[in-house]
Coordinates of C-alpha atoms in Angstrom, one line a residue:
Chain A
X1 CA 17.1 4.9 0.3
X2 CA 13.7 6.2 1.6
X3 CA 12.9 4.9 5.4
X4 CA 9.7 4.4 7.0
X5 CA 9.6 2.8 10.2
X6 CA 6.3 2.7 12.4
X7 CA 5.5 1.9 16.4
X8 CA 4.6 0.1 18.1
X9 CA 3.5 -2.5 16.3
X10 CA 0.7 -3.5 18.0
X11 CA -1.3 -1.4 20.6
X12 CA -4.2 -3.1 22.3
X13 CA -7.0 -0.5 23.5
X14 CA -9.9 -0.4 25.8
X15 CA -13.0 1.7 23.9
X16 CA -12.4 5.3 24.8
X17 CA -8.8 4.8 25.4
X18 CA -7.1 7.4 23.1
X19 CA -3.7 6.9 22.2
X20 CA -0.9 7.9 19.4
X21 CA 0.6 5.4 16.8
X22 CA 4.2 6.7 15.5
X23 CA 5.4 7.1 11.8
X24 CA 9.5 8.1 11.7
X25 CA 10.8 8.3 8.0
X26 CA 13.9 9.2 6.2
X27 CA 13.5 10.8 2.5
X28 CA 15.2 12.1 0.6
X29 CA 13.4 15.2 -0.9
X30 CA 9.2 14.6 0.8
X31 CA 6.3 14.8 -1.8
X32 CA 3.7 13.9 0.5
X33 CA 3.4 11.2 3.9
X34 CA 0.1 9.1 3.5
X35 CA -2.0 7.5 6.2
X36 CA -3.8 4.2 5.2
X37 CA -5.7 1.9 6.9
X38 CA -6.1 -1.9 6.3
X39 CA -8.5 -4.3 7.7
X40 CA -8.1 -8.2 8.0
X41 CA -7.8 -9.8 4.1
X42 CA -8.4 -6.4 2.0
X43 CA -6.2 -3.6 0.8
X44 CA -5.3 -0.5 2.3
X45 CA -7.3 1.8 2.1
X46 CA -6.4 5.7 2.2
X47 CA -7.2 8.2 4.7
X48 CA -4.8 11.4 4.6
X49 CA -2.4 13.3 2.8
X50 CA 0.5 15.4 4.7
X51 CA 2.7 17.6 2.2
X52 CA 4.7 19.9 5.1
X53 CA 5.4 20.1 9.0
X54 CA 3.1 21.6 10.6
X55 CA 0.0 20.5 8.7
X56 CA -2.9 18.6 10.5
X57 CA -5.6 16.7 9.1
X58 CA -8.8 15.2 10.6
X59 CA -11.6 12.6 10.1
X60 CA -13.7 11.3 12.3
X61 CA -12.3 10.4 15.9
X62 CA -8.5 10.1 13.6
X63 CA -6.0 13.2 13.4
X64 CA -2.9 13.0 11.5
X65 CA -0.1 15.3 12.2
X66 CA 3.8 15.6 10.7
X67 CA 7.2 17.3 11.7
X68 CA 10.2 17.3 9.6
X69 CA 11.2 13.8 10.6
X70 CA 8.0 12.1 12.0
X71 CA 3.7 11.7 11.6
X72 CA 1.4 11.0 14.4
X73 CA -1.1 9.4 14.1
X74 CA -4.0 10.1 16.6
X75 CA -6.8 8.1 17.8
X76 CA -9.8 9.8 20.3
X77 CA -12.1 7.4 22.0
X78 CA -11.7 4.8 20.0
X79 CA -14.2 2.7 19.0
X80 CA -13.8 -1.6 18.0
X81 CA -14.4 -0.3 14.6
X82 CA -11.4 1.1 14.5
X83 CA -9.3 -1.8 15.0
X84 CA -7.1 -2.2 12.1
X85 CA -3.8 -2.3 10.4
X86 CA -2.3 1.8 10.1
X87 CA 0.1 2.0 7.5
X88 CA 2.4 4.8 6.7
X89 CA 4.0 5.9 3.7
X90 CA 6.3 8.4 2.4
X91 CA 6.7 9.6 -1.6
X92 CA 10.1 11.1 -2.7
X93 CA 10.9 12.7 -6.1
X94 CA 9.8 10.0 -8.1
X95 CA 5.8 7.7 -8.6
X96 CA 7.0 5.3 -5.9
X97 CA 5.7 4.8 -2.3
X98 CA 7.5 3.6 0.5
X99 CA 5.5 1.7 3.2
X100 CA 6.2 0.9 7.0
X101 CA 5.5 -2.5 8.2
X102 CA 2.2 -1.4 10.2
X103 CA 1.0 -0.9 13.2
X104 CA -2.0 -3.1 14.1
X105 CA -4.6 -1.4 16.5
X106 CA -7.2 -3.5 18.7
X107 CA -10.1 -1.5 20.4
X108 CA -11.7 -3.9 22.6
X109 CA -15.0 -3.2 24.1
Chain B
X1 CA -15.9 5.5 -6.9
X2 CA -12.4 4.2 -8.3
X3 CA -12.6 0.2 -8.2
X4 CA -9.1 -1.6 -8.8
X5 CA -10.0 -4.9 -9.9
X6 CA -7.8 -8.7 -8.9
X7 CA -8.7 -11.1 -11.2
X8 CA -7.9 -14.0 -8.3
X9 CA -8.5 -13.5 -4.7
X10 CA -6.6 -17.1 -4.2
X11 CA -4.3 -19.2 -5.9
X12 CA -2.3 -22.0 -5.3
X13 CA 0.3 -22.9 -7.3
X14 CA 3.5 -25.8 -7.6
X15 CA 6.8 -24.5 -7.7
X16 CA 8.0 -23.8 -11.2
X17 CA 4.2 -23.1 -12.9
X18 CA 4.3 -19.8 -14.4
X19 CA 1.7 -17.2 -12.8
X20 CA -0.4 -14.5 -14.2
X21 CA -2.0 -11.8 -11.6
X22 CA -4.2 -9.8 -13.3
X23 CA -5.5 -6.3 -12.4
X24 CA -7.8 -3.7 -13.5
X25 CA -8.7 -0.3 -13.0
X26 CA -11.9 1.8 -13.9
X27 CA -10.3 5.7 -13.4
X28 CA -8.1 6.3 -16.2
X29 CA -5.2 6.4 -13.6
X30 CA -1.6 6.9 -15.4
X31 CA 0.2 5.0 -12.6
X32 CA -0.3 1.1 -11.7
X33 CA 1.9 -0.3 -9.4
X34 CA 2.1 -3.9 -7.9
X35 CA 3.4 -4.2 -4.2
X36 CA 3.3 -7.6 -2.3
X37 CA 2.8 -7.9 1.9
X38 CA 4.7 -10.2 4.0
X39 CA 3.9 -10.1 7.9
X40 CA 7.0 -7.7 9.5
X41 CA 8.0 -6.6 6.5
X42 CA 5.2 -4.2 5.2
X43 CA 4.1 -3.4 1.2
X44 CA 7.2 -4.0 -0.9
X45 CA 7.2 -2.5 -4.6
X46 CA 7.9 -5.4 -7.4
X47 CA 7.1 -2.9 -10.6
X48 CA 5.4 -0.1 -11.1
X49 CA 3.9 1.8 -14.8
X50 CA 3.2 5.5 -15.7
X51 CA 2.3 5.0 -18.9
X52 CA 1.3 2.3 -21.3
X53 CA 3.8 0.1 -22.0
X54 CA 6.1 2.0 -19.8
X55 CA 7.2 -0.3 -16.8
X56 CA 9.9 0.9 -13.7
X57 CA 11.2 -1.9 -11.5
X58 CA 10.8 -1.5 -8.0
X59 CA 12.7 -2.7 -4.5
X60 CA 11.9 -6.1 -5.6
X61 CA 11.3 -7.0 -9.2
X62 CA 13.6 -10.2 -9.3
X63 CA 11.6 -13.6 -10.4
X64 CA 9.4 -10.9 -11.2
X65 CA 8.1 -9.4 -15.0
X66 CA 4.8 -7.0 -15.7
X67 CA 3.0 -6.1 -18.4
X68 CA 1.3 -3.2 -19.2
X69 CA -0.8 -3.2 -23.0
X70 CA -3.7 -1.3 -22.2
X71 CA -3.9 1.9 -19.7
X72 CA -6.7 0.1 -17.7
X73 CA -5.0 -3.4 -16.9
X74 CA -1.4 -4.5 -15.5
X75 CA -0.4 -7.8 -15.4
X76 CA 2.4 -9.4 -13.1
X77 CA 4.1 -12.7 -14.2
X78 CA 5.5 -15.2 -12.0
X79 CA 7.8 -16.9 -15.0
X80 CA 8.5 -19.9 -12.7
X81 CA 7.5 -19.9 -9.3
X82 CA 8.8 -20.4 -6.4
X83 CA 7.9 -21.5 -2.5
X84 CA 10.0 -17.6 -1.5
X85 CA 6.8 -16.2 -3.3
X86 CA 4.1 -17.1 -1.2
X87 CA 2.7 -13.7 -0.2
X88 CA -0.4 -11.4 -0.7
X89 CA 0.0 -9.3 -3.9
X90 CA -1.3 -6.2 -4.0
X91 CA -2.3 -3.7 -7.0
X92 CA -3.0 -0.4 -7.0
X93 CA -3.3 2.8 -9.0
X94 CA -3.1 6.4 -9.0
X95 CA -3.3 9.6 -11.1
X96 CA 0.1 11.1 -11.6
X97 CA 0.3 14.4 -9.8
X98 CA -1.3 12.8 -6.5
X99 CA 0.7 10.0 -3.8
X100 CA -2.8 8.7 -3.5
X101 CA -3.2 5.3 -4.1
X102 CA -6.2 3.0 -4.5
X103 CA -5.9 -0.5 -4.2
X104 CA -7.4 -3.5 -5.1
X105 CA -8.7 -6.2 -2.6
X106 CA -5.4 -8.3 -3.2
X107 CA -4.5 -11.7 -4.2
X108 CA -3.1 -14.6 -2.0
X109 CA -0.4 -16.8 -4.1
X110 CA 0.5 -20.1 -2.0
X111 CA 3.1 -21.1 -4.3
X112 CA 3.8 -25.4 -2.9

């Protein structure tokens, strides 16, 4: 059975203070690890796509990176808008998605 | 932009009403799935659909049943519901050869 398990689950953040949010998973057979976030009473909504170790992806002040048994998910001077719900995910060999419970990230001001 | 489409943002329901969630999506997407949050325990797949008519049950589908007539619209059905489903549903869709899913804004079921 696939495995996703994130931390911490929460990090609390001054603005500017970067910091790294964790994504360990256990698959059998990886077709992809996706990055989503979620805000406050809407669905997630996707950010990046990872396929092999060693890959890197950016957007704005986020940078995703994966290994063969973890994803790092990296914020740079965060902002307040940031603060959110990151989700992980990992896809196997068939449609399905398996999600970690979340790690909720508060940038305060 | 792709728009998946929740027919109820919130419900509340008595225990042993039968439920309909309904969802929609505007992209032609071959996959729909249905997931539902609970606090600590992250998105949990009841069923999911790669085709029309086609239905795979998830981690979770028990109390559970879908429905998939048209490629645009999947439906999840609470026969007879009970307080152990009180959560946020979520839908979402995809196109086959990509993980990517989009998802709609979610509905909150308080099942008393």
């Amino acid at each position: 059975e696939d495995q996703v398990t994130q931390s911490p689950e929460a990090l609390r953040l001054q603005e500017g203070e970067s910091s790294s949010l964790n994504c360990s998973y256990t698959v059998s057979g990886l077709r992809g690890l996706f990055w989503y976030r979620q805000d406050p009473g809407k669905g997630p909504e996707f950010l990046f796509t990872l396929y092999s170790a060693g890959e890197e992806k950016e957007k704005e002040r986020l940078k995703a990176t994966l290994t063969k048994k973890e994803s790092f998910l990296h914020i740079t001077a965060p902002k307040p808008e940031d603060s959110a719900t990151y989700l992980c995910a990992v896809r196997s060999n068939d449609y399905k998605l398996s999600f970690g419970a979340g790690t909720t990230v508060t940038v305060r001001a | 932009d792709v728009k998946v489409t929740q027919s109820s943002r919130y419900l509340v329901k008595r225990t042993g009403e039968k439920v309909f969630l309904e969802c929609v999506q505007d992209m032609d997407h071959e996959n729909m799935f249905w997931y539902r949050q609970d606090p600590g325990l992250g998105l949990r797949l009841i069923y999911f659909s790669y085709d029309v008519k086609m239905k795979e049950k998830g981690d979770i589908p028990e109390g559970y049943s879908v429905s998939r007539e048209k490629k645009e619209r999947f439906s999840l059905i609470l026969e007879s519901a009970s307080t152990n489903q009180t959560s946020m549903y979520l839908c979402a869709s995809s196109y086959r050869a990509t993980g990517e899913l989009f998802f709609g804004e979610g509905s909150r079921l308080t099942v008393l």
